[in-house]
PDB file of C-alpha atoms (C1' of nucleotides) in Angstrom:
ATOM      1  CA  UNK A1188     114.731  45.669  66.049  1.00 44.00           C
ATOM      2  CA  UNK A1189     116.650  42.443  66.339  1.00 42.00           C
ATOM      3  CA  UNK A1190     119.956  43.881  67.549  1.00 46.00           C
ATOM      4  CA  UNK A1191     121.706  40.939  69.144  1.00 58.00           C
ATOM      5  CA  UNK A1192     122.832  41.392  72.730  1.00 66.00           C
ATOM      6  CA  UNK A1193     126.490  42.168  73.316  1.00 80.00           C
ATOM      7  CA  UNK A1194     128.740  39.252  72.472  1.00 92.00           C
ATOM      8  CA  UNK A1195     131.869  39.486  74.586  1.00 96.00           C
ATOM      9  CA  UNK A1196     135.181  38.187  73.333  1.00 97.00           C
ATOM     10  CA  UNK A1197     136.637  34.975  74.680  1.00 98.00           C
ATOM     11  CA  UNK A1198     140.135  33.648  74.120  1.00 98.00           C
ATOM     12  CA  UNK A1199     140.327  30.455  72.093  1.00 98.00           C
ATOM     13  CA  UNK A1200     141.247  27.256  73.843  1.00 98.00           C
ATOM     14  CA  UNK A1201     144.771  27.341  72.480  1.00 98.00           C
ATOM     15  CA  UNK A1202     145.326  30.911  73.505  1.00 98.00           C
ATOM     16  CA  UNK A1203     144.858  30.216  77.186  1.00 98.00           C
ATOM     17  CA  UNK A1204     147.937  31.186  79.125  1.00 98.00           C
ATOM     18  CA  UNK A1205     148.831  29.381  82.299  1.00 99.00           C
ATOM     19  CA  UNK A1206     149.962  32.469  84.172  1.00 98.00           C
ATOM     20  CA  UNK A1207     146.767  34.328  83.309  1.00 98.00           C
ATOM     21  CA  UNK A1208     144.669  31.426  84.476  1.00 99.00           C
ATOM     22  CA  UNK A1209     146.575  31.144  87.738  1.00 99.00           C
ATOM     23  CA  UNK A1210     146.332  34.856  88.282  1.00 99.00           C
ATOM     24  CA  UNK A1211     142.599  34.954  87.725  1.00 99.00           C
ATOM     25  CA  UNK A1212     142.151  32.096  90.170  1.00 99.00           C
ATOM     26  CA  UNK A1213     144.370  33.717  92.784  1.00 98.00           C
ATOM     27  CA  UNK A1214     141.686  36.071  94.044  1.00 98.00           C
ATOM     28  CA  UNK A1215     139.319  34.710  96.718  1.00 98.00           C
ATOM     29  CA  UNK A1216     136.268  36.390  95.265  1.00 98.00           C
ATOM     30  CA  UNK A1217     136.970  35.105  91.784  1.00 98.00           C
ATOM     31  CA  UNK A1218     137.725  31.671  93.101  1.00 98.00           C
ATOM     32  CA  UNK A1219     134.377  31.682  94.879  1.00 98.00           C
ATOM     33  CA  UNK A1220     132.687  32.452  91.587  1.00 98.00           C
ATOM     34  CA  UNK A1221     134.454  29.569  89.903  1.00 98.00           C
ATOM     35  CA  UNK A1222     133.367  27.317  92.741  1.00 98.00           C
ATOM     36  CA  UNK A1223     129.757  28.204  92.122  1.00 98.00           C
ATOM     37  CA  UNK A1224     130.093  27.551  88.423  1.00 98.00           C
ATOM     38  CA  UNK A1225     131.615  24.146  89.062  1.00 98.00           C
ATOM     39  CA  UNK A1226     128.101  22.881  89.625  1.00 96.00           C
ATOM     40  CA  UNK A1227     127.044  23.936  86.163  1.00 97.00           C
ATOM     41  CA  UNK A1228     126.099  27.125  84.307  1.00 98.00           C
ATOM     42  CA  UNK A1229     124.444  29.884  86.254  1.00 98.00           C
ATOM     43  CA  UNK A1230     122.665  33.067  85.362  1.00 98.00           C
ATOM     44  CA  UNK A1231     124.785  35.957  86.433  1.00 98.00           C
ATOM     45  CA  UNK A1232     122.065  37.346  88.627  1.00 97.00           C
ATOM     46  CA  UNK A1233     122.081  34.077  90.559  1.00 98.00           C
ATOM     47  CA  UNK A1234     125.820  34.059  90.997  1.00 98.00           C
ATOM     48  CA  UNK A1235     126.435  35.738  94.314  1.00 98.00           C
ATOM     49  CA  UNK A1236     129.487  37.411  95.752  1.00 98.00           C
ATOM     50  CA  UNK A1237     130.564  37.010  99.359  1.00 96.00           C
ATOM     51  CA  UNK A1238     129.487  40.553 100.085  1.00 96.00           C
ATOM     52  CA  UNK A1239     126.110  41.310  98.518  1.00 94.00           C
ATOM     53  CA  UNK A1240     126.657  45.045  98.789  1.00 95.00           C
ATOM     54  CA  UNK A1241     129.411  45.027  96.205  1.00 97.00           C
ATOM     55  CA  UNK A1242     128.374  47.194  93.242  1.00 98.00           C
ATOM     56  CA  UNK A1243     127.602  45.571  89.956  1.00 98.00           C
ATOM     57  CA  UNK A1244     130.439  47.296  88.153  1.00 98.00           C
ATOM     58  CA  UNK A1245     132.860  45.494  90.425  1.00 98.00           C
ATOM     59  CA  UNK A1246     131.108  42.199  89.909  1.00 98.00           C
ATOM     60  CA  UNK A1247     131.256  42.750  86.185  1.00 98.00           C
ATOM     61  CA  UNK A1248     134.968  43.423  86.400  1.00 98.00           C
ATOM     62  CA  UNK A1249     135.595  40.208  88.326  1.00 98.00           C
ATOM     63  CA  UNK A1250     133.795  38.333  85.571  1.00 98.00           C
ATOM     64  CA  UNK A1251     135.844  40.127  82.968  1.00 98.00           C
ATOM     65  CA  UNK A1252     139.113  38.966  84.477  1.00 98.00           C
ATOM     66  CA  UNK A1253     137.856  35.392  84.605  1.00 99.00           C
ATOM     67  CA  UNK A1254     136.535  35.601  81.074  1.00 98.00           C
ATOM     68  CA  UNK A1255     139.690  37.107  79.597  1.00 98.00           C
ATOM     69  CA  UNK A1256     141.770  34.420  81.245  1.00 98.00           C
ATOM     70  CA  UNK A1257     139.526  31.872  79.550  1.00 98.00           C
ATOM     71  CA  UNK A1258     138.124  30.447  82.742  1.00 98.00           C
ATOM     72  CA  UNK A1259     134.496  31.285  82.255  1.00 98.00           C
ATOM     73  CA  UNK A1260     132.163  31.817  79.350  1.00 98.00           C
ATOM     74  CA  UNK A1261     129.786  34.762  79.516  1.00 98.00           C
ATOM     75  CA  UNK A1262     126.973  34.748  77.001  1.00 97.00           C
ATOM     76  CA  UNK A1263     123.723  36.569  76.471  1.00 97.00           C
ATOM     77  CA  UNK A1264     120.786  34.726  77.963  1.00 96.00           C
ATOM     78  CA  UNK A1265     117.318  36.151  78.017  1.00 93.00           C
ATOM     79  CA  UNK A1266     117.447  39.591  79.492  1.00 93.00           C
ATOM     80  CA  UNK A1267     120.635  38.770  81.333  1.00 96.00           C
ATOM     81  CA  UNK A1268     123.685  36.583  80.935  1.00 98.00           C
ATOM     82  CA  UNK A1269     124.651  33.034  81.539  1.00 98.00           C
ATOM     83  CA  UNK A1270     127.998  32.119  83.007  1.00 98.00           C
ATOM     84  CA  UNK A1271     129.708  28.791  82.668  1.00 98.00           C
ATOM     85  CA  UNK A1272     133.023  27.298  83.589  1.00 98.00           C
ATOM     86  CA  UNK A1273     135.129  26.412  80.550  1.00 98.00           C
ATOM     87  CA  UNK A1274     136.013  23.162  82.206  1.00 98.00           C
ATOM     88  CA  UNK A1275     136.579  21.201  79.050  1.00 98.00           C
ATOM     89  CA  UNK A1276     138.848  23.811  77.488  1.00 98.00           C
ATOM     90  CA  UNK A1277     140.840  24.184  80.669  1.00 98.00           C
ATOM     91  CA  UNK A1278     141.180  20.455  81.060  1.00 98.00           C
ATOM     92  CA  UNK A1279     142.300  20.070  77.469  1.00 98.00           C
ATOM     93  CA  UNK A1280     144.962  22.714  77.766  1.00 98.00           C
ATOM     94  CA  UNK A1281     146.105  22.195  81.352  1.00 98.00           C
ATOM     95  CA  UNK A1282     145.199  18.645  82.287  1.00 98.00           C
ATOM     96  CA  UNK A1283     144.309  18.186  85.910  1.00 98.00           C
ATOM     97  CA  UNK A1284     144.740  21.805  86.823  1.00 98.00           C
ATOM     98  CA  UNK A1285     141.177  22.978  87.222  1.00 98.00           C
ATOM     99  CA  UNK A1286     140.187  19.730  88.886  1.00 98.00           C
ATOM    100  CA  UNK A1287     142.893  20.086  91.512  1.00 98.00           C
ATOM    101  CA  UNK A1288     142.036  23.720  92.131  1.00 98.00           C
ATOM    102  CA  UNK A1289     138.376  22.882  92.574  1.00 98.00           C
ATOM    103  CA  UNK A1290     139.137  20.005  94.858  1.00 98.00           C
ATOM    104  CA  UNK A1291     141.534  22.207  96.817  1.00 98.00           C
ATOM    105  CA  UNK A1292     138.800  24.738  97.415  1.00 96.00           C
ATOM    106  CA  UNK A1293     136.321  22.201  98.571  1.00 96.00           C
ATOM    107  CA  UNK A1294     134.315  21.302  95.518  1.00 96.00           C
ATOM    108  CA  UNK A1295     133.044  17.745  95.689  1.00 86.00           C
ATOM    109  CA  UNK A1296     134.101  16.350  92.351  1.00 80.00           C
ATOM    110  CA  UNK A1297     130.639  15.389  91.215  1.00 72.00           C
ATOM    111  CA  UNK A1298     128.483  16.080  88.233  1.00 65.00           C
ATOM    112  CA  UNK A1299     128.362  19.483  86.624  1.00 73.00           C
ATOM    113  CA  UNK A1300     130.986  19.064  83.962  1.00 63.00           C
ATOM    114  CA  UNK A1301     131.389  16.744  80.991  1.00 52.00           C
ATOM    115  CA  UNK A1302     134.615  14.840  81.492  1.00 53.00           C
ATOM    116  CA  UNK A1303     134.703  15.592  85.178  1.00 51.00           C
ATOM    117  CA  UNK A1304     137.334  14.414  87.637  1.00 46.00           C
ATOM    118  CA  UNK A1305     137.342  10.848  88.806  1.00 40.00           C
ATOM    119  CA  UNK A1306     134.957   9.721  91.469  1.00 38.00           C
ATOM    120  CA  UNK A1307     132.168   7.968  89.638  1.00 38.00           C
ATOM    121  CA  UNK A1308     132.818   5.517  86.814  1.00 38.00           C
TER     122      UNK A1308
ATOM    123  CA  UNK B 258     182.223  33.687 115.276  1.00 45.00           C
ATOM    124  CA  UNK B 259     179.612  31.015 114.882  1.00 43.00           C
ATOM    125  CA  UNK B 260     176.615  33.274 114.335  1.00 47.00           C
ATOM    126  CA  UNK B 261     174.206  31.128 112.388  1.00 59.00           C
ATOM    127  CA  UNK B 262     173.212  32.497 108.985  1.00 67.00           C
ATOM    128  CA  UNK B 263     169.811  34.100 108.686  1.00 80.00           C
ATOM    129  CA  UNK B 264     166.977  31.640 109.014  1.00 92.00           C
ATOM    130  CA  UNK B 265     164.002  32.897 107.052  1.00 96.00           C
ATOM    131  CA  UNK B 266     160.465  32.139 108.104  1.00 97.00           C
ATOM    132  CA  UNK B 267     158.391  29.624 106.208  1.00 98.00           C
ATOM    133  CA  UNK B 268     154.662  28.990 106.579  1.00 98.00           C
ATOM    134  CA  UNK B 269     153.773  25.594 107.988  1.00 98.00           C
ATOM    135  CA  UNK B 270     152.226  23.046 105.688  1.00 98.00           C
ATOM    136  CA  UNK B 271     148.772  23.639 107.096  1.00 98.00           C
ATOM    137  CA  UNK B 272     149.018  27.375 106.769  1.00 98.00           C
ATOM    138  CA  UNK B 273     149.410  27.285 103.009  1.00 98.00           C
ATOM    139  CA  UNK B 274     146.641  29.247 101.336  1.00 98.00           C
ATOM    140  CA  UNK B 275     145.465  28.285  97.907  1.00 99.00           C
ATOM    141  CA  UNK B 276     145.067  31.840  96.651  1.00 98.00           C
ATOM    142  CA  UNK B 277     148.564  32.780  97.775  1.00 98.00           C
ATOM    143  CA  UNK B 278     150.015  29.752  96.064  1.00 99.00           C
ATOM    144  CA  UNK B 279     148.163  30.486  92.846  1.00 99.00           C
ATOM    145  CA  UNK B 280     149.196  34.109  92.974  1.00 99.00           C
ATOM    146  CA  UNK B 281     152.850  33.297  93.476  1.00 99.00           C
ATOM    147  CA  UNK B 282     152.739  30.913  90.532  1.00 99.00           C
ATOM    148  CA  UNK B 283     150.974  33.413  88.309  1.00 98.00           C
ATOM    149  CA  UNK B 284     154.110  35.335  87.452  1.00 98.00           C
ATOM    150  CA  UNK B 285     156.202  34.007  84.538  1.00 98.00           C
ATOM    151  CA  UNK B 286     159.506  34.706  86.214  1.00 98.00           C
ATOM    152  CA  UNK B 287     158.475  32.978  89.420  1.00 98.00           C
ATOM    153  CA  UNK B 288     157.034  30.087  87.503  1.00 98.00           C
ATOM    154  CA  UNK B 289     160.349  29.710  85.704  1.00 98.00           C
ATOM    155  CA  UNK B 290     162.082  29.479  89.045  1.00 98.00           C
ATOM    156  CA  UNK B 291     159.708  26.786  90.193  1.00 98.00           C
ATOM    157  CA  UNK B 292     160.347  24.912  86.965  1.00 98.00           C
ATOM    158  CA  UNK B 293     164.059  24.869  87.684  1.00 98.00           C
ATOM    159  CA  UNK B 294     163.497  23.630  91.191  1.00 98.00           C
ATOM    160  CA  UNK B 295     161.306  20.810  89.959  1.00 98.00           C
ATOM    161  CA  UNK B 296     164.485  18.957  89.102  1.00 96.00           C
ATOM    162  CA  UNK B 297     165.663  19.103  92.681  1.00 97.00           C
ATOM    163  CA  UNK B 298     167.220  21.617  95.087  1.00 98.00           C
ATOM    164  CA  UNK B 299     169.480  24.270  93.652  1.00 98.00           C
ATOM    165  CA  UNK B 300     171.844  26.774  95.110  1.00 98.00           C
ATOM    166  CA  UNK B 301     170.415  30.193  94.633  1.00 98.00           C
ATOM    167  CA  UNK B 302     173.441  31.358  92.692  1.00 97.00           C
ATOM    168  CA  UNK B 303     172.774  28.578  90.185  1.00 97.00           C
ATOM    169  CA  UNK B 304     169.142  29.439  89.805  1.00 98.00           C
ATOM    170  CA  UNK B 305     168.966  31.796  86.862  1.00 98.00           C
ATOM    171  CA  UNK B 306     166.379  34.322  85.816  1.00 98.00           C
ATOM    172  CA  UNK B 307     165.326  34.851  82.221  1.00 96.00           C
ATOM    173  CA  UNK B 308     167.145  38.164  82.171  1.00 95.00           C
ATOM    174  CA  UNK B 309     170.550  37.859  83.816  1.00 94.00           C
ATOM    175  CA  UNK B 310     170.830  41.622  84.256  1.00 95.00           C
ATOM    176  CA  UNK B 311     168.065  41.706  86.835  1.00 97.00           C
ATOM    177  CA  UNK B 312     169.467  43.022  90.132  1.00 98.00           C
ATOM    178  CA  UNK B 313     169.808  40.694  93.043  1.00 98.00           C
ATOM    179  CA  UNK B 314     167.358  42.610  95.180  1.00 98.00           C
ATOM    180  CA  UNK B 315     164.660  41.829  92.659  1.00 98.00           C
ATOM    181  CA  UNK B 316     165.668  38.201  92.502  1.00 98.00           C
ATOM    182  CA  UNK B 317     165.554  38.058  96.263  1.00 98.00           C
ATOM    183  CA  UNK B 318     162.078  39.532  96.242  1.00 98.00           C
ATOM    184  CA  UNK B 319     160.830  36.944  93.767  1.00 98.00           C
ATOM    185  CA  UNK B 320     162.120  34.255  96.081  1.00 98.00           C
ATOM    186  CA  UNK B 321     160.443  35.925  99.005  1.00 98.00           C
ATOM    187  CA  UNK B 322     157.036  35.793  97.361  1.00 98.00           C
ATOM    188  CA  UNK B 323     157.504  32.121  96.553  1.00 99.00           C
ATOM    189  CA  UNK B 324     158.748  31.372 100.034  1.00 98.00           C
ATOM    190  CA  UNK B 325     155.968  33.232 101.824  1.00 98.00           C
ATOM    191  CA  UNK B 326     153.404  31.397  99.746  1.00 98.00           C
ATOM    192  CA  UNK B 327     155.015  28.176 100.887  1.00 98.00           C
ATOM    193  CA  UNK B 328     156.153  27.090  97.464  1.00 98.00           C
ATOM    194  CA  UNK B 329     159.854  27.027  98.046  1.00 98.00           C
ATOM    195  CA  UNK B 330     162.182  26.500 100.943  1.00 98.00           C
ATOM    196  CA  UNK B 331     165.128  28.844 101.285  1.00 98.00           C
ATOM    197  CA  UNK B 332     167.817  27.757 103.693  1.00 97.00           C
ATOM    198  CA  UNK B 333     171.373  28.723 104.481  1.00 97.00           C
ATOM    199  CA  UNK B 334     173.887  26.596 102.630  1.00 96.00           C
ATOM    200  CA  UNK B 335     177.577  27.231 102.773  1.00 93.00           C
ATOM    201  CA  UNK B 336     178.199  30.839 101.998  1.00 93.00           C
ATOM    202  CA  UNK B 337     174.957  31.083 100.074  1.00 96.00           C
ATOM    203  CA  UNK B 338     171.507  29.535 100.108  1.00 98.00           C
ATOM    204  CA  UNK B 339     169.822  26.466  98.882  1.00 98.00           C
ATOM    205  CA  UNK B 340     166.395  26.564  97.325  1.00 98.00           C
ATOM    206  CA  UNK B 341     164.022  23.684  97.065  1.00 98.00           C
ATOM    207  CA  UNK B 342     160.474  23.122  95.957  1.00 98.00           C
ATOM    208  CA  UNK B 343     158.153  22.158  98.813  1.00 98.00           C
ATOM    209  CA  UNK B 344     156.651  19.542  96.596  1.00 98.00           C
ATOM    210  CA  UNK B 345     155.608  17.200  99.334  1.00 98.00           C
ATOM    211  CA  UNK B 346     153.905  19.902 101.398  1.00 98.00           C
ATOM    212  CA  UNK B 347     152.108  21.269  98.383  1.00 98.00           C
ATOM    213  CA  UNK B 348     150.992  17.844  97.319  1.00 98.00           C
ATOM    214  CA  UNK B 349     149.747  17.051 100.807  1.00 98.00           C
ATOM    215  CA  UNK B 350     147.715  20.214 101.059  1.00 98.00           C
ATOM    216  CA  UNK B 351     146.569  20.629  97.451  1.00 98.00           C
ATOM    217  CA  UNK B 352     146.720  17.182  95.867  1.00 98.00           C
ATOM    218  CA  UNK B 353     147.568  17.216  92.195  1.00 98.00           C
ATOM    219  CA  UNK B 354     147.942  20.964  91.980  1.00 98.00           C
ATOM    220  CA  UNK B 355     151.677  21.402  91.734  1.00 98.00           C
ATOM    221  CA  UNK B 356     151.981  18.376  89.479  1.00 98.00           C
ATOM    222  CA  UNK B 357     149.477  19.773  87.010  1.00 98.00           C
ATOM    223  CA  UNK B 358     151.096  23.197  87.059  1.00 98.00           C
ATOM    224  CA  UNK B 359     154.507  21.691  86.402  1.00 98.00           C
ATOM    225  CA  UNK B 360     153.203  19.512  83.649  1.00 98.00           C
ATOM    226  CA  UNK B 361     151.367  22.495  82.164  1.00 98.00           C
ATOM    227  CA  UNK B 362     154.583  24.442  81.988  1.00 97.00           C
ATOM    228  CA  UNK B 363     156.505  21.679  80.345  1.00 96.00           C
ATOM    229  CA  UNK B 364     158.211  19.843  83.161  1.00 96.00           C
ATOM    230  CA  UNK B 365     158.708  16.185  82.342  1.00 86.00           C
ATOM    231  CA  UNK B 366     157.332  14.478  85.386  1.00 80.00           C
ATOM    232  CA  UNK B 367     160.499  12.636  86.248  1.00 72.00           C
ATOM    233  CA  UNK B 368     162.677  12.280  89.273  1.00 66.00           C
ATOM    234  CA  UNK B 369     163.475  15.206  91.496  1.00 73.00           C
ATOM    235  CA  UNK B 370     160.800  14.840  94.107  1.00 63.00           C
ATOM    236  CA  UNK B 371     159.924  12.150  96.640  1.00 52.00           C
ATOM    237  CA  UNK B 372     156.402  11.087  95.894  1.00 52.00           C
ATOM    238  CA  UNK B 373     156.512  12.520  92.396  1.00 51.00           C
ATOM    239  CA  UNK B 374     153.798  12.218  89.792  1.00 46.00           C
ATOM    240  CA  UNK B 375     153.269   8.929  88.065  1.00 40.00           C
ATOM    241  CA  UNK B 376     155.660   7.828  85.379  1.00 38.00           C
ATOM    242  CA  UNK B 377     158.149   5.420  86.933  1.00 37.00           C
ATOM    243  CA  UNK B 378     157.353   2.649  89.390  1.00 37.00           C
TER     244      UNK B 378
ATOM    245  C1'  DA C 146     106.702  54.530  74.277  1.00 85.73           C
ATOM    246  C1'  DG C 147     108.246  54.444  78.949  1.00 85.73           C
ATOM    247  C1'  DA C 148     109.774  52.152  82.995  1.00 85.73           C
ATOM    248  C1'  DT C 149     112.330  48.247  84.983  1.00 85.73           C
ATOM    249  C1'  DT C 150     115.846  44.854  85.327  1.00 85.73           C
ATOM    250  C1'  DG C 151     120.428  43.095  84.395  1.00 85.73           C
ATOM    251  C1'  DG C 152     124.861  44.077  82.890  1.00 85.73           C
ATOM    252  C1'  DT C 153     128.938  46.481  80.406  1.00 85.73           C
ATOM    253  C1'  DT C 154     132.155  50.310  79.970  1.00 85.73           C
ATOM    254  C1'  DC C 155     134.573  54.390  81.235  1.00 85.73           C
ATOM    255  C1'  DG C 156     137.265  57.327  84.246  1.00 85.73           C
ATOM    256  C1'  DA C 157     139.276  58.515  88.464  1.00 85.73           C
ATOM    257  C1'  DA C 158     140.825  57.329  93.069  1.00 85.73           C
ATOM    258  C1'  DA C 159     142.706  54.051  96.135  1.00 85.73           C
ATOM    259  C1'  DT C 160     145.235  50.001  96.984  1.00 85.73           C
ATOM    260  C1'  DT C 161     148.709  46.677  96.107  1.00 85.73           C
ATOM    261  C1'  DA C 162     152.816  44.757  93.577  1.00 85.73           C
ATOM    262  C1'  DT C 163     157.100  45.274  91.329  1.00 85.73           C
ATOM    263  C1'  DT C 164     161.586  47.183  90.608  1.00 85.73           C
ATOM    264  C1'  DC C 165     165.950  48.825  91.907  1.00 85.73           C
ATOM    265  C1'  DG C 166     169.768  51.041  94.435  1.00 85.73           C
ATOM    266  C1'  DA C 167     171.875  51.508  98.810  1.00 85.73           C
ATOM    267  C1'  DA C 168     172.925  49.722 103.157  1.00 85.73           C
ATOM    268  C1'  DC C 169     173.741  45.805 105.659  1.00 85.73           C
ATOM    269  C1'  DC C 170     174.890  40.925 107.171  1.00 85.73           C
ATOM    270  C1'  DA C 171     177.237  36.290 106.847  1.00 85.73           C
ATOM    271  C1'  DT C 172     180.586  33.147 105.083  1.00 85.73           C
ATOM    272  C1'  DC C 173     184.805  31.925 103.054  1.00 85.73           C
ATOM    273  C1'  DA C 174     189.615  32.851 101.151  1.00 85.73           C
ATOM    274  C1'  DG C 175     193.962  35.040 102.021  1.00 85.73           C
TER     275       DG C 175
ATOM    276  C1'  DC D1067     191.590  41.401 109.878  1.00 85.73           C
ATOM    277  C1'  DT D1068     190.564  42.449 104.927  1.00 85.73           C
ATOM    278  C1'  DG D1069     188.405  41.691 100.802  1.00 85.73           C
ATOM    279  C1'  DA D1070     185.245  39.160  97.863  1.00 85.73           C
ATOM    280  C1'  DT D1071     181.036  36.654  97.129  1.00 85.73           C
ATOM    281  C1'  DG D1072     176.095  35.820  97.956  1.00 85.73           C
ATOM    282  C1'  DG D1073     171.920  37.433  99.693  1.00 85.73           C
ATOM    283  C1'  DT D1074     168.437  40.017 102.591  1.00 85.73           C
ATOM    284  C1'  DT D1075     166.130  44.268 103.828  1.00 85.73           C
ATOM    285  C1'  DC D1076     164.643  48.998 103.459  1.00 85.73           C
ATOM    286  C1'  DG D1077     162.676  52.897 101.144  1.00 85.73           C
ATOM    287  C1'  DA D1078     161.186  55.311  97.285  1.00 85.73           C
ATOM    288  C1'  DA D1079     159.533  55.383  92.510  1.00 85.73           C
ATOM    289  C1'  DT D1080     156.750  53.145  89.217  1.00 85.73           C
ATOM    290  C1'  DA D1081     153.419  50.073  87.419  1.00 85.73           C
ATOM    291  C1'  DA D1082     149.484  47.227  87.680  1.00 85.73           C
ATOM    292  C1'  DT D1083     144.972  45.963  89.942  1.00 85.73           C
ATOM    293  C1'  DT D1084     140.904  46.920  92.280  1.00 85.73           C
ATOM    294  C1'  DT D1085     136.959  49.564  93.415  1.00 85.73           C
ATOM    295  C1'  DC D1086     133.127  52.389  92.567  1.00 85.73           C
ATOM    296  C1'  DG D1087     129.885  55.758  90.581  1.00 85.73           C
ATOM    297  C1'  DA D1088     128.016  57.466  86.419  1.00 85.73           C
ATOM    298  C1'  DA D1089     126.671  56.809  81.874  1.00 85.73           C
ATOM    299  C1'  DC D1090     125.036  53.709  78.728  1.00 85.73           C
ATOM    300  C1'  DC D1091     122.928  49.535  76.332  1.00 85.73           C
ATOM    301  C1'  DA D1092     119.722  45.567  75.580  1.00 85.73           C
ATOM    302  C1'  DA D1093     115.664  42.929  76.624  1.00 85.73           C
ATOM    303  C1'  DT D1094     111.321  42.554  78.811  1.00 85.73           C
ATOM    304  C1'  DC D1095     106.860  44.215  80.636  1.00 85.73           C
ATOM    305  C1'  DT D1096     102.997  47.330  80.913  1.00 85.73           C
TER     306       DT D1096
END
DNA sequence: AGATTGGTTCGAAATTATTCGAACCATCAG
DNA sequence: CTGATGGTTCGAATAATTTCGAACCAATCT
């Protein structure tokens, strides 16, 4: 049977709400996830939480909050899922915001995203 | 009696925590307050909430969250209090963050703050 | 098919935030 | 001093979030 893996719903770029984005980013654990994704997409299984003993239902919920705020994309990938930062959408809707948050939490503005922050012309 | 009006405690510039700042900004009512203060200091009595029937204890609590996150300054002023955005401190600690949040919520980057965003040399 | 891995969803329980009235404090006007 | 205005703080009620186990689903491997 070819019964496509669960497609989760993502808000469209224009439906992103600033307060929801800020809220999702306001949790240390979620922010740490975003930091990891700043380097490029990651399989969920390779995206680690600060405490490895946290149950998967909790991890899934953290991802849900980020996804529903429009911060990350969560798509089927092989037997698991692939997570990615919706950098371009965030940048388009809230220019400079995600870049300043990343830089504030110690992400070297480098490669990883399309129209990344400044740094290398 | 000259018994100084209540001095509230404010976190030092270097004690500002990104997650606290993001959390404080993630509420629409608090964000609206910040928007008003972007134009410069305001007496608390002149700083209005979206719903004018909200009791003053609630308003005071909103200010408390913003103050404890280090976003606003709240100091005695005459018989009331004067509120101001800690733009400079925020900018120093989280470069670009407050500017992008303000611009994302429709604040014309104009005067109002010392080393404000670009716009007018 | 059956077992394994990786992840979502559903409740319920625990934690944390918000809201609001009442009490209180300070300043200014009379 | 008295009253009025402006605001903080406390405590209790309510609302929202977080956390976690159990049940479930999909894809892969044997």
